[in-house]
Amino acid sequence: MENAFRTPDTSSVVVGVDGSEPARTAALWAAGEAVRRNRPLHIVYAADTDGRALYVSVETIERVRADGRELLDDTADAVQAEYPGLHVTTEFSRTDAVSSLHRAGALHNTVVVGNRGYGGFESLMLGSVGLDVAASAMTPVIVVRGVDGAEETGTVLAAVRDENDLLYARYAAREAELRKGSLRILHVWNMMESVGQVVSMLDDVDEIAGAHAEVLRAVSDAVRDEFPDLDVRADAEKSITVAGVLVEGSRHADLLVMGGRRVPGSLGIGRSLGRATHSVLHHAHCPVLLIPRMGSDFGSRS
């Protein structure tokens, strides 16, 4: 699979705000990420005034614009008070939140959203919108969770399913390197699914386990070769729920990196997140960095 995005050292950080506390938390977290990457931070407020112009008064539109620009200024001031040397830009978008963030993300930037936000006309960023951003993104998306009062662990967690996930493990390794921390590569396999799809006799479980161990070894060895100074730990676990193991693992991580697997949306229109990905985003104990899978999203079950 050819890379459709750059690794963290060459990508800027875009964050969406809507006036909610989770969005403000996401903006401050994104600022720290931008500092780690030595890249600028771009703050976006999407008001969707173009889409609402036929339904609301001119006065309401002007008030939304004024409030939006004030929010952008306040957020930028808060970010620069925390990170004085960071280059910060802001954008008031007249279009909807999903389109605005995708456009700002372009081909190479990372988009950051909070785990929830306000609803309604003046605050369209998060909640279901955040999920839509993650489901349809062509660039990495970080959903900020579990950072309020949390102590840093110094660990980045990478979820890998097979050898094709080496790309995501490499991305996680770079994030761990930027944090001067360690990397844990976690491979989770569902034994019952493997037995049902691959073999019919439980006598072959050891063979299945060996195959999964080989997948983990191949990925972790490649990462160690590329990042010889990075502390890399590799674990394989079997479970009836992949998401449950990843959520538990996120308790001891500063960032969870995984491929954003997607499936066709309702009536085959658009895309939505796979079950495991969706569950992790709702329950993880740390920020989750989703990297879109290109070309093979549909039909994935996780």
Short mmCIF file of C-alpha atoms in Angstrom, two decimals:
data_model
loop_
_atom_site.label_atom_id
_atom_site.label_comp_id
_atom_site.label_asym_id
_atom_site.label_seq_id
_atom_site.Cartn_x
_atom_site.Cartn_y
_atom_site.Cartn_z
CA MET A 1 0.00 0.00 0.00
CA GLU A 2 1.40 3.37 -0.97
CA ASN A 3 1.50 6.03 1.73
CA ALA A 4 -1.16 8.70 1.31
CA PHE A 5 0.20 10.84 4.16
CA ARG A 6 3.50 11.83 5.70
CA THR A 7 4.94 10.67 8.98
CA PRO A 8 4.64 12.89 12.08
CA ASP A 9 7.88 14.82 11.60
CA THR A 10 6.61 16.39 8.36
CA SER A 11 2.91 16.94 9.00
CA SER A 12 1.24 19.96 10.55
CA VAL A 13 -1.56 19.73 13.11
CA VAL A 14 -5.13 20.93 12.51
CA VAL A 15 -7.65 21.08 15.37
CA GLY A 16 -11.38 21.75 15.31
CA VAL A 17 -13.00 23.85 18.05
CA ASP A 18 -16.63 24.61 18.86
CA GLY A 19 -16.58 26.32 22.25
CA SER A 20 -17.04 23.15 24.30
CA GLU A 21 -14.61 22.14 27.03
CA PRO A 22 -13.58 18.90 25.26
CA ALA A 23 -12.74 20.94 22.16
CA ARG A 24 -10.62 23.33 24.22
CA THR A 25 -8.85 20.36 25.79
CA ALA A 26 -8.27 18.95 22.30
CA ALA A 27 -6.81 22.28 21.15
CA LEU A 28 -4.31 22.35 24.00
CA TRP A 29 -3.40 18.71 23.42
CA ALA A 30 -2.99 19.40 19.69
CA ALA A 31 -0.71 22.32 20.51
CA GLY A 32 1.55 20.01 22.50
CA GLU A 33 1.58 17.60 19.57
CA ALA A 34 2.51 20.43 17.19
CA VAL A 35 5.40 21.39 19.47
CA ARG A 36 6.64 17.79 19.52
CA ARG A 37 6.56 17.72 15.73
CA ASN A 38 8.07 21.21 15.44
CA ARG A 39 5.15 22.17 13.19
CA PRO A 40 2.49 24.91 13.26
CA LEU A 41 -0.99 24.53 14.72
CA HIS A 42 -4.03 25.47 12.64
CA ILE A 43 -7.29 26.06 14.59
CA VAL A 44 -10.57 25.72 12.67
CA TYR A 45 -14.06 26.84 13.64
CA ALA A 46 -16.73 25.62 11.21
CA ALA A 47 -19.99 27.58 11.43
CA ASP A 48 -21.72 26.26 8.28
CA THR A 49 -23.18 29.70 7.66
CA ASP A 50 -23.39 28.96 3.93
CA GLY A 51 -25.55 25.92 4.57
CA ARG A 52 -27.86 27.78 6.95
CA ALA A 53 -28.16 31.10 5.14
CA LEU A 54 -31.63 30.31 3.76
CA TYR A 55 -33.04 29.41 7.17
CA VAL A 56 -31.77 32.09 9.56
CA SER A 57 -31.62 35.87 9.61
CA VAL A 58 -28.72 38.01 8.53
CA GLU A 59 -28.38 39.19 12.13
CA THR A 60 -28.00 35.61 13.34
CA ILE A 61 -25.34 34.93 10.71
CA GLU A 62 -23.41 38.02 11.78
CA ARG A 63 -23.63 37.01 15.43
CA VAL A 64 -22.33 33.53 14.62
CA ARG A 65 -19.44 35.03 12.69
CA ALA A 66 -18.55 37.37 15.54
CA ASP A 67 -18.80 34.60 18.14
CA GLY A 68 -16.75 32.24 15.99
CA ARG A 69 -13.94 34.70 15.46
CA GLU A 70 -13.92 35.53 19.17
CA LEU A 71 -13.68 31.83 19.98
CA LEU A 72 -10.76 31.43 17.59
CA ASP A 73 -8.93 34.40 19.15
CA ASP A 74 -9.55 33.14 22.69
CA THR A 75 -8.36 29.62 21.81
CA ALA A 76 -5.24 30.93 20.07
CA ASP A 77 -4.44 33.10 23.10
CA ALA A 78 -4.84 30.13 25.46
CA VAL A 79 -2.62 27.95 23.28
CA GLN A 80 0.11 30.57 22.98
CA ALA A 81 0.04 31.25 26.71
CA GLU A 82 0.81 27.54 27.22
CA TYR A 83 3.23 27.24 24.29
CA PRO A 84 4.71 30.73 23.66
CA GLY A 85 6.94 29.76 20.74
CA LEU A 86 4.30 27.87 18.76
CA HIS A 87 3.19 29.30 15.41
CA VAL A 88 -0.62 29.36 15.45
CA THR A 89 -3.04 30.19 12.64
CA THR A 90 -6.84 30.30 12.75
CA GLU A 91 -9.62 29.77 10.23
CA PHE A 92 -13.31 30.68 10.35
CA SER A 93 -15.03 28.37 7.87
CA ARG A 94 -18.45 29.09 6.38
CA THR A 95 -18.94 25.43 5.43
CA ASP A 96 -19.78 22.36 7.50
CA ALA A 97 -17.38 20.92 10.05
CA VAL A 98 -16.52 17.66 8.28
CA SER A 99 -15.74 19.34 4.96
CA SER A 100 -13.84 22.14 6.69
CA LEU A 101 -11.57 19.81 8.63
CA HIS A 102 -10.93 17.55 5.66
CA ARG A 103 -10.03 20.54 3.55
CA ALA A 104 -7.73 21.90 6.25
CA GLY A 105 -6.15 18.47 6.61
CA ALA A 106 -5.46 18.40 2.87
CA LEU A 107 -3.16 15.50 1.96
CA HIS A 108 -0.51 15.64 4.65
CA ASN A 109 -1.79 17.14 7.89
CA THR A 110 -3.14 15.46 11.01
CA VAL A 111 -6.65 16.47 12.15
CA VAL A 112 -7.43 16.57 15.88
CA VAL A 113 -10.94 16.55 17.38
CA GLY A 114 -12.33 16.22 20.89
CA ASN A 115 -14.29 13.19 21.96
CA ARG A 116 -17.56 15.12 22.16
CA GLY A 117 -18.94 18.64 21.72
CA TYR A 118 -22.02 20.78 21.56
CA GLY A 119 -24.88 20.21 19.18
CA GLY A 120 -26.82 22.76 17.19
CA PHE A 121 -26.06 25.54 14.77
CA GLU A 122 -23.27 27.30 16.64
CA SER A 123 -21.31 24.21 17.59
CA LEU A 124 -21.08 21.57 14.95
CA MET A 125 -17.67 20.07 15.55
CA LEU A 126 -17.79 16.91 17.58
CA GLY A 127 -19.85 13.97 18.74
CA SER A 128 -21.31 12.44 15.58
CA VAL A 129 -19.43 15.01 13.49
CA GLY A 130 -16.14 13.88 15.02
CA LEU A 131 -16.99 10.30 14.11
CA ASP A 132 -17.85 11.37 10.57
CA VAL A 133 -14.49 13.14 10.29
CA ALA A 134 -12.69 9.96 11.37
CA ALA A 135 -14.77 7.68 9.13
CA SER A 136 -14.26 9.65 5.93
CA ALA A 137 -10.77 11.08 6.45
CA MET A 138 -7.98 10.60 3.96
CA THR A 139 -5.40 11.79 6.51
CA PRO A 140 -4.63 10.77 10.10
CA VAL A 141 -7.22 11.80 12.72
CA ILE A 142 -6.64 12.00 16.46
CA VAL A 143 -9.61 11.80 18.82
CA VAL A 144 -8.55 13.25 22.16
CA ARG A 145 -9.76 11.24 25.14
CA GLY A 146 -8.62 10.54 28.68
CA VAL A 147 -6.20 13.44 29.11
CA ASP A 148 -7.91 15.31 31.96
CA GLY A 149 -5.74 14.79 35.01
CA ALA A 150 -3.98 11.79 33.46
CA GLU A 151 -0.30 11.27 34.16
CA GLU A 152 1.90 10.56 31.16
CA THR A 153 3.12 6.98 30.91
CA GLY A 154 5.80 7.53 28.27
CA THR A 155 4.31 4.73 26.16
CA VAL A 156 2.72 4.75 22.72
CA LEU A 157 0.53 1.72 21.95
CA ALA A 158 0.32 0.40 18.38
CA ALA A 159 -2.47 -2.01 17.40
CA VAL A 160 -1.49 -4.36 14.58
CA ARG A 161 -3.59 -7.02 12.90
CA ASP A 162 -1.25 -8.38 10.21
CA GLU A 163 1.95 -7.60 8.30
CA ASN A 164 0.15 -4.85 6.38
CA ASP A 165 -0.10 -2.92 9.65
CA LEU A 166 3.66 -2.34 9.68
CA LEU A 167 2.90 1.12 8.30
CA TYR A 168 0.90 1.98 11.42
CA ALA A 169 3.50 0.47 13.74
CA ARG A 170 6.14 2.65 12.07
CA TYR A 171 3.94 5.70 12.55
CA ALA A 172 3.51 4.81 16.24
CA ALA A 173 7.26 4.32 16.59
CA ARG A 174 7.84 7.80 15.25
CA GLU A 175 5.32 9.17 17.76
CA ALA A 176 7.11 7.34 20.58
CA GLU A 177 10.42 8.71 19.37
CA LEU A 178 9.03 12.26 19.35
CA ARG A 179 7.89 11.75 22.95
CA LYS A 180 11.23 10.24 23.96
CA GLY A 181 9.22 7.30 25.19
CA SER A 182 8.69 3.62 24.44
CA LEU A 183 6.52 1.65 22.03
CA ARG A 184 4.26 -1.28 22.79
CA ILE A 185 3.07 -3.25 19.74
CA LEU A 186 -0.09 -5.20 20.53
CA HIS A 187 -1.50 -7.92 18.28
CA VAL A 188 -4.94 -9.20 19.32
CA TRP A 189 -6.59 -12.20 17.73
CA ASN A 190 -10.00 -13.72 18.26
CA MET A 191 -9.49 -17.45 18.76
CA MET A 192 -13.11 -18.38 18.08
CA GLU A 193 -13.15 -16.41 14.83
CA SER A 194 -9.88 -18.01 13.76
CA VAL A 195 -11.16 -21.50 14.51
CA GLY A 196 -14.43 -20.84 12.70
CA GLN A 197 -12.85 -19.38 9.59
CA VAL A 198 -9.61 -21.30 9.24
CA VAL A 199 -9.98 -24.75 10.75
CA SER A 200 -12.63 -27.00 12.18
CA MET A 201 -10.59 -28.81 14.84
CA LEU A 202 -9.34 -27.29 18.10
CA ASP A 203 -6.17 -29.39 17.73
CA ASP A 204 -4.96 -26.71 15.32
CA VAL A 205 -5.13 -23.86 17.87
CA ASP A 206 -1.39 -24.10 18.52
CA GLU A 207 -0.73 -23.73 14.82
CA ILE A 208 -3.00 -20.68 14.68
CA ALA A 209 -1.27 -19.16 17.69
CA GLY A 210 2.09 -19.72 16.05
CA ALA A 211 0.94 -17.95 12.91
CA HIS A 212 -0.18 -14.94 14.94
CA ALA A 213 3.11 -14.90 16.83
CA GLU A 214 4.94 -14.83 13.50
CA VAL A 215 2.90 -11.82 12.38
CA LEU A 216 3.86 -9.96 15.54
CA ARG A 217 7.51 -10.96 15.22
CA ALA A 218 7.73 -9.77 11.63
CA VAL A 219 6.26 -6.36 12.45
CA SER A 220 8.22 -5.80 15.66
CA ASP A 221 11.53 -6.89 14.09
CA ALA A 222 11.02 -4.45 11.22
CA VAL A 223 10.30 -1.62 13.65
CA ARG A 224 13.35 -2.44 15.76
CA ASP A 225 15.54 -2.44 12.66
CA GLU A 226 14.30 1.00 11.64
CA PHE A 227 14.29 2.48 15.18
CA PRO A 228 17.28 0.81 16.88
CA ASP A 229 17.35 3.26 19.81
CA LEU A 230 13.67 2.89 20.63
CA ASP A 231 12.50 0.62 23.45
CA VAL A 232 10.02 -1.73 21.70
CA ARG A 233 7.83 -4.27 23.49
CA ALA A 234 5.67 -6.71 21.50
CA ASP A 235 2.70 -8.63 22.90
CA ALA A 236 0.15 -10.99 21.38
CA GLU A 237 -3.14 -11.66 23.14
CA LYS A 238 -6.14 -13.80 22.28
CA SER A 239 -9.58 -12.63 23.27
CA ILE A 240 -13.21 -12.76 22.23
CA THR A 241 -13.14 -8.97 21.80
CA VAL A 242 -10.33 -7.09 20.09
CA ALA A 243 -11.71 -3.73 21.19
CA GLY A 244 -11.80 -4.76 24.85
CA VAL A 245 -8.10 -5.63 24.87
CA LEU A 246 -7.15 -2.39 23.10
CA VAL A 247 -9.24 -0.29 25.48
CA GLU A 248 -7.61 -1.97 28.47
CA GLY A 249 -4.19 -1.44 26.93
CA SER A 250 -4.94 2.25 26.47
CA ARG A 251 -5.04 2.67 30.27
CA HIS A 252 -1.25 2.50 30.23
CA ALA A 253 -0.51 4.59 27.13
CA ASP A 254 -0.29 8.24 26.15
CA LEU A 255 -1.46 7.52 22.61
CA LEU A 256 -3.06 4.56 20.83
CA VAL A 257 -2.23 4.28 17.11
CA MET A 258 -4.30 2.03 14.86
CA GLY A 259 -5.52 1.68 11.31
CA GLY A 260 -8.96 3.20 10.90
CA ARG A 261 -10.90 0.32 9.38
CA ARG A 262 -14.13 1.36 7.70
CA VAL A 263 -17.23 -0.25 6.23
CA PRO A 264 -19.96 1.00 3.88
CA GLY A 265 -22.42 3.39 5.51
CA SER A 266 -26.19 3.02 5.68
CA LEU A 267 -27.71 1.85 2.40
CA GLY A 268 -24.19 1.52 1.04
CA ILE A 269 -23.72 5.32 1.04
CA GLY A 270 -20.49 6.78 2.38
CA ARG A 271 -18.32 5.13 5.01
CA SER A 272 -18.57 4.40 8.71
CA LEU A 273 -16.07 3.06 11.21
CA GLY A 274 -15.77 -0.68 11.80
CA ARG A 275 -17.17 -2.07 15.04
CA ALA A 276 -13.88 -2.41 16.91
CA THR A 277 -12.64 1.00 15.79
CA HIS A 278 -15.91 2.63 16.79
CA SER A 279 -15.82 0.96 20.21
CA VAL A 280 -12.22 2.00 20.87
CA LEU A 281 -13.02 5.62 20.03
CA HIS A 282 -15.86 5.62 22.55
CA HIS A 283 -14.06 3.87 25.41
CA ALA A 284 -10.27 4.39 25.12
CA HIS A 285 -8.48 5.90 28.10
CA CYS A 286 -6.02 7.93 26.00
CA PRO A 287 -6.06 9.82 22.69
CA VAL A 288 -6.54 7.58 19.65
CA LEU A 289 -4.71 8.24 16.39
CA LEU A 290 -6.54 6.66 13.45
CA ILE A 291 -4.69 6.23 10.18
CA PRO A 292 -7.04 5.56 7.27
CA ARG A 293 -6.72 2.29 5.44
CA MET A 294 -6.70 2.90 1.71
CA GLY A 295 -8.27 0.51 -0.76
CA SER A 296 -9.34 -2.32 1.55
CA ASP A 297 -11.61 -0.64 4.09
CA PHE A 298 -14.93 -2.02 2.91
CA GLY A 299 -15.69 -5.50 4.07
CA SER A 300 -13.39 -5.23 7.10
CA ARG A 301 -15.08 -6.46 10.24
CA SER A 302 -12.93 -4.67 12.82
#
